[in-house]
CSV table of C-alpha atoms in Angstrom, one decimal:
chain,number,residue,atom,x,y,z
A,16,MET,CA,48.9,-90.2,129.3
A,17,VAL,CA,47.6,-89.2,125.9
A,18,VAL,CA,49.5,-86.5,124.0
A,19,HIS,CA,48.0,-84.7,121.0
A,20,ASP,CA,50.2,-83.8,118.0
A,21,SER,CA,50.9,-80.1,118.0
A,22,PRO,CA,53.7,-77.8,116.7
A,23,THR,CA,54.8,-77.2,120.3
A,24,VAL,CA,55.4,-80.9,121.2
A,25,ASP,CA,58.7,-82.5,120.3
A,26,TYR,CA,58.0,-86.2,119.3
A,27,ARG,CA,61.5,-87.0,118.2
A,28,PRO,CA,63.0,-90.1,119.9
A,29,LEU,CA,65.6,-89.5,122.6
A,30,THR,CA,69.0,-89.5,121.0
A,31,PHE,CA,72.3,-88.1,122.0
A,32,GLY,CA,73.0,-86.2,118.8
A,33,TYR,CA,70.0,-84.1,117.9
A,34,SER,CA,69.3,-80.4,118.5
A,35,ARG,CA,72.4,-78.7,120.1
A,36,GLY,CA,74.4,-81.8,120.2
A,37,MET,CA,76.1,-83.4,123.2
A,38,ARG,CA,76.4,-80.1,125.1
A,39,ARG,CA,72.6,-80.0,125.5
A,40,ILE,CA,72.6,-83.1,127.8
A,41,THR,CA,76.1,-83.2,129.2
A,42,GLY,CA,75.2,-81.5,132.4
A,43,PRO,CA,72.0,-83.5,133.0
A,44,LEU,CA,73.8,-86.8,132.2
A,45,LEU,CA,76.4,-86.0,134.8
A,46,VAL,CA,73.6,-85.4,137.3
A,47,LEU,CA,72.1,-88.7,136.3
A,48,ALA,CA,75.5,-90.5,136.7
A,49,GLY,CA,76.0,-88.8,140.1
A,50,VAL,CA,72.6,-90.0,141.3
A,51,PHE,CA,73.4,-93.5,140.3
A,52,THR,CA,76.8,-93.4,141.9
A,53,PHE,CA,75.3,-92.0,145.1
A,54,HIS,CA,72.8,-94.9,145.3
A,55,ALA,CA,75.3,-97.5,144.3
A,56,TRP,CA,77.7,-96.4,147.0
A,57,GLY,CA,75.0,-96.2,149.7
A,58,THR,CA,73.6,-99.6,148.8
A,59,LEU,CA,76.9,-101.4,148.7
A,60,ALA,CA,78.0,-99.7,152.0
A,61,TRP,CA,74.8,-100.8,153.7
A,62,LEU,CA,75.0,-104.3,152.4
A,63,SER,CA,78.6,-104.6,153.6
A,64,ARG,CA,77.6,-103.7,157.1
A,65,ASN,CA,74.3,-105.6,157.4
A,66,SER,CA,73.3,-109.2,157.0
A,67,LEU,CA,70.6,-110.5,154.7
A,68,PRO,CA,67.8,-111.3,154.8
A,69,ASP,CA,66.7,-109.0,157.6
A,70,GLY,CA,63.1,-110.2,157.9
A,71,LEU,CA,61.4,-107.7,155.7
A,72,HIS,CA,58.5,-108.8,153.4
A,73,ASN,CA,59.3,-111.8,151.2
A,74,GLU,CA,63.0,-111.4,151.0
A,75,PHE,CA,63.7,-114.8,152.5
A,76,MET,CA,61.8,-116.4,149.6
A,77,HIS,CA,63.5,-114.4,146.9
A,78,LEU,CA,67.0,-114.9,148.3
A,79,TRP,CA,66.5,-118.7,148.7
A,80,ARG,CA,65.1,-119.0,145.2
A,81,ALA,CA,67.9,-117.1,143.6
A,82,VAL,CA,70.7,-119.0,145.4
A,83,GLU,CA,69.1,-122.4,144.7
A,84,LEU,CA,68.6,-121.5,141.1
A,85,PHE,CA,72.2,-120.3,140.7
A,86,PHE,CA,73.8,-123.4,142.1
A,87,ARG,CA,71.5,-125.8,140.3
A,88,ILE,CA,72.4,-124.2,137.0
A,89,ARG,CA,76.1,-124.0,137.8
A,90,ASP,CA,76.7,-127.2,139.6
A,91,MET,CA,73.8,-129.6,138.7
A,92,GLY,CA,73.4,-129.1,135.0
A,93,GLY,CA,70.1,-127.3,135.5
A,94,GLU,CA,68.3,-130.1,137.4
A,95,GLY,CA,65.1,-128.8,139.1
A,96,THR,CA,65.3,-125.4,137.5
A,97,HIS,CA,62.0,-125.6,135.7
A,98,ALA,CA,60.1,-125.8,139.0
A,99,LEU,CA,62.1,-122.9,140.5
A,100,LEU,CA,61.5,-120.7,137.4
A,101,PHE,CA,57.9,-121.4,136.5
A,102,GLU,CA,56.2,-123.1,139.3
A,103,GLU,CA,57.0,-120.7,142.1
A,104,TYR,CA,54.7,-118.0,143.5
A,105,TYR,CA,56.7,-115.2,141.9
A,106,PRO,CA,57.7,-114.8,138.3
A,107,PRO,CA,61.2,-115.8,137.1
A,108,LEU,CA,62.8,-112.6,135.9
A,109,LEU,CA,63.9,-111.2,139.2
A,110,PRO,CA,66.1,-114.2,140.3
A,111,LEU,CA,67.4,-114.6,136.8
A,112,VAL,CA,68.7,-111.1,136.6
A,113,ALA,CA,70.1,-111.4,140.2
A,114,ASP,CA,71.9,-114.6,139.2
A,115,LEU,CA,73.4,-113.0,136.1
A,116,VAL,CA,74.9,-110.4,138.3
A,117,LEU,CA,76.0,-113.1,140.8
A,118,ALA,CA,77.7,-114.9,137.9
A,119,VAL,CA,80.0,-111.9,137.2
A,120,GLY,CA,80.3,-110.5,140.7
A,121,PRO,CA,81.4,-111.7,144.1
A,122,ASN,CA,80.0,-115.0,145.2
A,123,HIS,CA,78.0,-113.6,148.1
A,124,GLU,CA,74.3,-112.9,148.9
A,125,ASP,CA,75.0,-109.2,149.0
A,126,THR,CA,75.6,-109.4,145.2
A,127,LEU,CA,72.1,-110.7,144.7
A,128,ALA,CA,70.6,-107.7,146.5
A,129,ALA,CA,73.0,-105.3,144.6
A,130,ALA,CA,71.4,-106.6,141.4
A,131,ASN,CA,68.8,-104.0,142.1
A,132,LEU,CA,71.3,-101.4,140.8
A,133,VAL,CA,70.6,-102.9,137.3
A,134,TRP,CA,66.9,-102.0,137.7
A,135,LEU,CA,67.8,-98.6,139.2
A,136,ALA,CA,69.8,-97.8,136.0
A,137,LEU,CA,66.8,-98.6,133.9
A,138,LEU,CA,64.5,-96.6,136.1
A,139,LEU,CA,66.8,-93.5,136.0
A,140,VAL,CA,67.2,-93.7,132.2
A,141,ALA,CA,63.5,-94.2,131.6
A,142,THR,CA,62.5,-91.4,133.9
A,143,PHE,CA,65.1,-89.1,132.4
A,144,ALA,CA,63.7,-89.9,128.9
A,145,ILE,CA,60.2,-89.1,130.0
A,146,GLY,CA,61.2,-85.8,131.6
A,147,ASP,CA,63.4,-84.9,128.6
A,148,ARG,CA,60.5,-85.4,126.2
A,149,MET,CA,58.2,-83.3,128.4
A,150,ALA,CA,60.4,-80.3,129.2
A,151,GLY,CA,64.0,-80.9,128.4
A,152,PRO,CA,67.0,-82.8,129.8
A,153,TRP,CA,67.3,-80.9,133.1
A,154,THR,CA,63.7,-81.7,133.9
A,155,GLY,CA,64.5,-85.3,133.1
A,156,ALA,CA,67.6,-85.4,135.4
A,157,LEU,CA,65.7,-83.7,138.2
A,158,ALA,CA,62.7,-86.1,137.8
A,159,ALA,CA,65.1,-89.1,137.9
A,160,ALA,CA,66.7,-87.8,141.1
A,161,LEU,CA,63.3,-87.2,142.7
A,162,VAL,CA,62.0,-90.6,141.9
A,163,SER,CA,65.2,-92.3,143.1
A,164,LEU,CA,64.8,-90.6,146.5
A,165,TYR,CA,61.3,-92.0,147.2
A,166,PRO,CA,61.5,-94.2,150.3
A,167,PHE,CA,59.8,-96.9,148.3
A,168,ILE,CA,62.8,-96.9,145.9
A,169,PHE,CA,65.7,-95.8,148.1
A,170,GLY,CA,64.8,-98.3,150.9
A,171,SER,CA,64.1,-101.2,148.5
A,172,LEU,CA,67.5,-101.0,146.8
A,173,ARG,CA,69.1,-103.1,149.5
A,174,HIS,CA,66.6,-105.9,149.5
A,175,LEU,CA,66.1,-108.5,146.8
A,176,GLU,CA,62.4,-107.8,146.0
A,177,PRO,CA,60.5,-106.8,142.9
A,178,CYS,CA,59.8,-103.2,144.0
A,179,VAL,CA,62.5,-101.4,142.0
A,180,ALA,CA,62.3,-103.8,139.1
A,181,LEU,CA,58.6,-103.3,138.6
A,182,THR,CA,58.9,-99.5,138.9
A,183,ALA,CA,61.6,-99.5,136.3
A,184,CYS,CA,59.6,-101.6,133.9
A,185,SER,CA,56.6,-99.3,134.5
A,186,ALA,CA,58.7,-96.2,133.7
A,187,ALA,CA,60.1,-97.8,130.6
A,188,ALA,CA,56.6,-98.8,129.4
A,189,ILE,CA,55.3,-95.3,129.9
A,190,TRP,CA,58.2,-93.8,127.9
A,191,ALA,CA,57.7,-96.4,125.1
A,192,LEU,CA,54.0,-95.9,125.0
A,193,TRP,CA,54.4,-92.1,124.7
A,194,ALA,CA,57.1,-92.5,122.1
A,195,SER,CA,54.9,-94.8,120.0
A,196,ARG,CA,52.6,-91.9,119.3
A,197,GLY,CA,49.4,-93.9,119.6
A,198,PHE,CA,51.0,-97.1,118.2
A,199,SER,CA,52.0,-95.3,115.0
A,200,ARG,CA,55.7,-96.3,115.3
A,201,THR,CA,56.9,-99.9,115.4
A,202,GLY,CA,60.2,-99.6,117.4
A,203,PRO,CA,58.6,-97.9,120.5
A,204,THR,CA,55.6,-100.3,120.2
A,205,VAL,CA,58.0,-103.3,120.5
A,206,ALA,CA,59.7,-101.6,123.5
A,207,PHE,CA,56.4,-101.1,125.1
A,208,GLY,CA,55.5,-104.8,124.8
A,209,LEU,CA,58.9,-105.8,126.1
A,210,ALA,CA,58.6,-103.4,129.1
A,211,VAL,CA,55.1,-104.7,130.0
A,212,ALA,CA,56.2,-108.3,129.7
A,213,GLY,CA,59.2,-107.5,131.9
A,214,GLY,CA,57.0,-106.0,134.5
A,215,LEU,CA,54.7,-109.0,134.5
A,216,LEU,CA,57.7,-111.3,134.8
A,217,VAL,CA,59.2,-109.6,137.9
A,218,ASP,CA,55.9,-109.3,139.9
A,219,ARG,CA,52.5,-111.0,139.7
A,220,LEU,CA,49.9,-109.4,137.5
A,221,ALA,CA,50.5,-105.9,138.9
A,222,MET,CA,51.7,-104.5,135.5
A,223,ALA,CA,48.5,-105.4,133.7
A,224,PRO,CA,46.1,-103.0,135.5
A,225,LEU,CA,48.8,-100.3,135.5
A,226,MET,CA,49.2,-100.3,131.7
A,227,ALA,CA,45.9,-101.5,130.3
A,228,ALA,CA,44.0,-98.2,130.5
A,229,PRO,CA,46.9,-96.0,129.2
A,230,ALA,CA,47.5,-98.5,126.3
A,231,VAL,CA,43.8,-98.5,125.3
A,232,ALA,CA,43.6,-94.7,125.5
A,233,ALA,CA,46.8,-94.4,123.4
A,234,GLY,CA,45.4,-96.8,120.8
A,235,ILE,CA,42.1,-94.9,120.5
A,236,GLU,CA,44.0,-91.7,120.2
A,237,GLY,CA,46.3,-93.2,117.5
A,238,TRP,CA,43.3,-94.6,115.6
A,239,ARG,CA,41.6,-91.1,115.6
A,240,ALA,CA,44.7,-89.3,114.6
A,241,ALA,CA,45.7,-91.7,111.8
A,242,SER,CA,44.5,-91.4,108.2
A,243,PRO,CA,42.1,-94.1,107.1
A,244,GLY,CA,44.8,-96.0,105.3
A,245,ALA,CA,47.1,-96.0,108.4
A,246,ARG,CA,44.5,-97.2,110.9
A,247,ARG,CA,45.2,-100.8,110.0
A,248,GLY,CA,48.9,-100.3,111.0
A,249,VAL,CA,47.8,-98.9,114.4
A,250,LEU,CA,45.7,-102.1,115.1
A,251,LEU,CA,48.6,-104.3,113.9
A,252,ARG,CA,51.0,-102.6,116.2
A,253,MET,CA,48.6,-102.9,119.1
A,254,GLY,CA,48.4,-106.6,118.3
A,255,LEU,CA,52.2,-106.8,118.1
A,256,ALA,CA,52.6,-105.3,121.6
A,257,SER,CA,49.9,-107.6,123.0
A,258,GLY,CA,51.4,-110.6,121.2
A,259,LEU,CA,54.8,-110.0,122.7
A,260,VAL,CA,53.3,-109.9,126.2
A,261,VAL,CA,51.4,-113.1,125.7
A,262,VAL,CA,54.2,-115.0,124.1
A,263,LEU,CA,56.7,-114.0,126.8
A,264,CYS,CA,54.4,-114.4,129.8
A,265,ALA,CA,51.9,-117.1,128.9
A,266,TYR,CA,54.1,-120.1,130.0
A,267,TYR,CA,54.6,-118.8,133.6
A,268,TYR,CA,51.1,-117.5,134.0
A,269,GLY,CA,49.6,-120.7,132.8
A,270,TYR,CA,51.2,-122.4,135.9
A,271,PHE,CA,50.5,-119.5,138.2
A,272,LEU,CA,46.8,-119.1,137.4
A,273,ALA,CA,46.1,-122.8,137.5
A,274,GLU,CA,47.5,-122.8,141.1
A,275,HIS,CA,46.5,-119.5,142.5
A,276,LEU,CA,43.4,-118.2,140.7
A,277,ALA,CA,41.1,-118.9,143.6
A,278,GLU,CA,43.4,-117.1,146.0
A,279,ILE,CA,43.5,-114.0,143.6
A,280,SER,CA,39.8,-113.9,143.3
A,281,SER,CA,39.3,-114.1,147.0
A,282,GLN,CA,41.3,-110.9,147.5
A,283,VAL,CA,39.4,-108.7,145.1
A,284,GLU,CA,37.3,-107.1,147.9
A,285,GLY,CA,39.9,-107.1,150.6
A,286,GLU,CA,43.0,-108.7,152.2
A,287,ILE,CA,43.5,-112.2,153.5
A,288,ASP,CA,46.2,-113.6,155.8
A,289,SER,CA,48.2,-116.8,155.2
A,290,HIS,CA,45.3,-118.9,156.6
A,291,GLY,CA,42.7,-117.4,154.3
A,292,VAL,CA,41.1,-115.2,157.0
A,293,HIS,CA,39.9,-111.8,155.7
A,294,THR,CA,41.8,-109.1,157.6
A,295,GLU,CA,40.4,-106.2,155.6
A,296,ASP,CA,37.2,-105.8,153.5
A,297,ARG,CA,36.9,-103.2,150.7
A,298,SER,CA,33.9,-103.1,148.4
A,299,VAL,CA,34.7,-102.8,144.7
A,300,LEU,CA,32.2,-99.8,144.8
A,301,SER,CA,34.0,-98.0,147.7
A,302,LEU,CA,36.2,-95.0,147.3
A,303,THR,CA,39.1,-96.6,149.1
A,304,PHE,CA,39.2,-99.5,146.7
A,305,TRP,CA,39.9,-97.2,143.7
A,306,THR,CA,42.1,-94.7,145.6
A,307,TYR,CA,44.2,-97.3,147.5
A,308,TYR,CA,47.5,-96.6,145.7
A,309,VAL,CA,46.9,-92.9,145.6
A,310,LEU,CA,46.6,-92.9,149.4
A,311,ALA,CA,49.6,-95.2,149.6
A,312,TRP,CA,51.6,-92.6,147.8
A,313,PHE,CA,51.6,-90.5,150.9
A,314,ASP,CA,51.3,-93.3,153.4
A,315,GLY,CA,54.6,-94.9,152.7
A,316,GLN,CA,55.5,-95.0,149.0
A,317,THR,CA,57.0,-91.5,148.9
A,318,GLY,CA,56.4,-89.8,152.2
A,319,ALA,CA,54.6,-86.4,152.6
A,320,VAL,CA,57.4,-84.1,151.4
A,321,LEU,CA,58.5,-86.0,148.3
A,322,GLY,CA,55.0,-87.2,147.6
A,323,LEU,CA,53.8,-83.6,147.5
A,324,ALA,CA,56.8,-82.6,145.3
A,325,GLY,CA,56.0,-85.5,143.0
A,326,LEU,CA,52.3,-84.5,142.6
A,327,VAL,CA,53.3,-80.9,142.0
A,328,ALA,CA,55.7,-82.1,139.3
A,329,LEU,CA,53.0,-84.2,137.7
A,330,VAL,CA,50.6,-81.3,137.6
């Protein structure tokens, strides 16, 4: 999303003291707190009544890895943790955050799944910040509530998988990119690099295509809007964000690409099963290839009612 400077757009960073003071956001923040409390209560109640893993997706793998990593760090002086962190199929940040929560919470597998509430908090705050910058704090609070009720988010809170974490990092990256004003501000630029790196370290590669085009568009817009003397700063900040991503992610992805590059390239035009057999073919030139995630929005990510509401809100 590219936003042009104009007298009607408020580019000030989100703070709790500007404009009309705390009264301006007290109500929306209470809504935000209520949304988080609702999901926290629902998630913990579900986990207390159901056993994990329940056979969905890759949860077995994520739970095993987090448990193994936790006890190797706690009881074995870290023996074997390098392979668990950097040589597994999935990046290391999801089990690390889950294990940090396990270290301070009850010693139970439910605690690992409940770590999704950390990512939910980030998602709510980032979505609130985006909505607040667009149309005020009430818009931010309602946007956060809407996003939290998407089945993709609501249903994933009780499973240790990267869905909520990746969405939270994406929302944080979008806010930071917007706040950077075309990479003209250093603080949001650093936040953008950290958010993209976080997304790449909770799920494999997905963050890169999501953020590449918006980042390039923002950089071009920032270059055009900057004075000749300030354009070097725009390029330097773009390099700073890219450098942060590379430095934080290169070690894991060096192992990952060396092991799985052939598998990734084989899925460019379709899907394969665990035996390498193509189960679905989609040409790179086909409409379904480029609209897959748009169609998935209604197919299962949000549902028809919330999906339509989300699209109306975006428009």
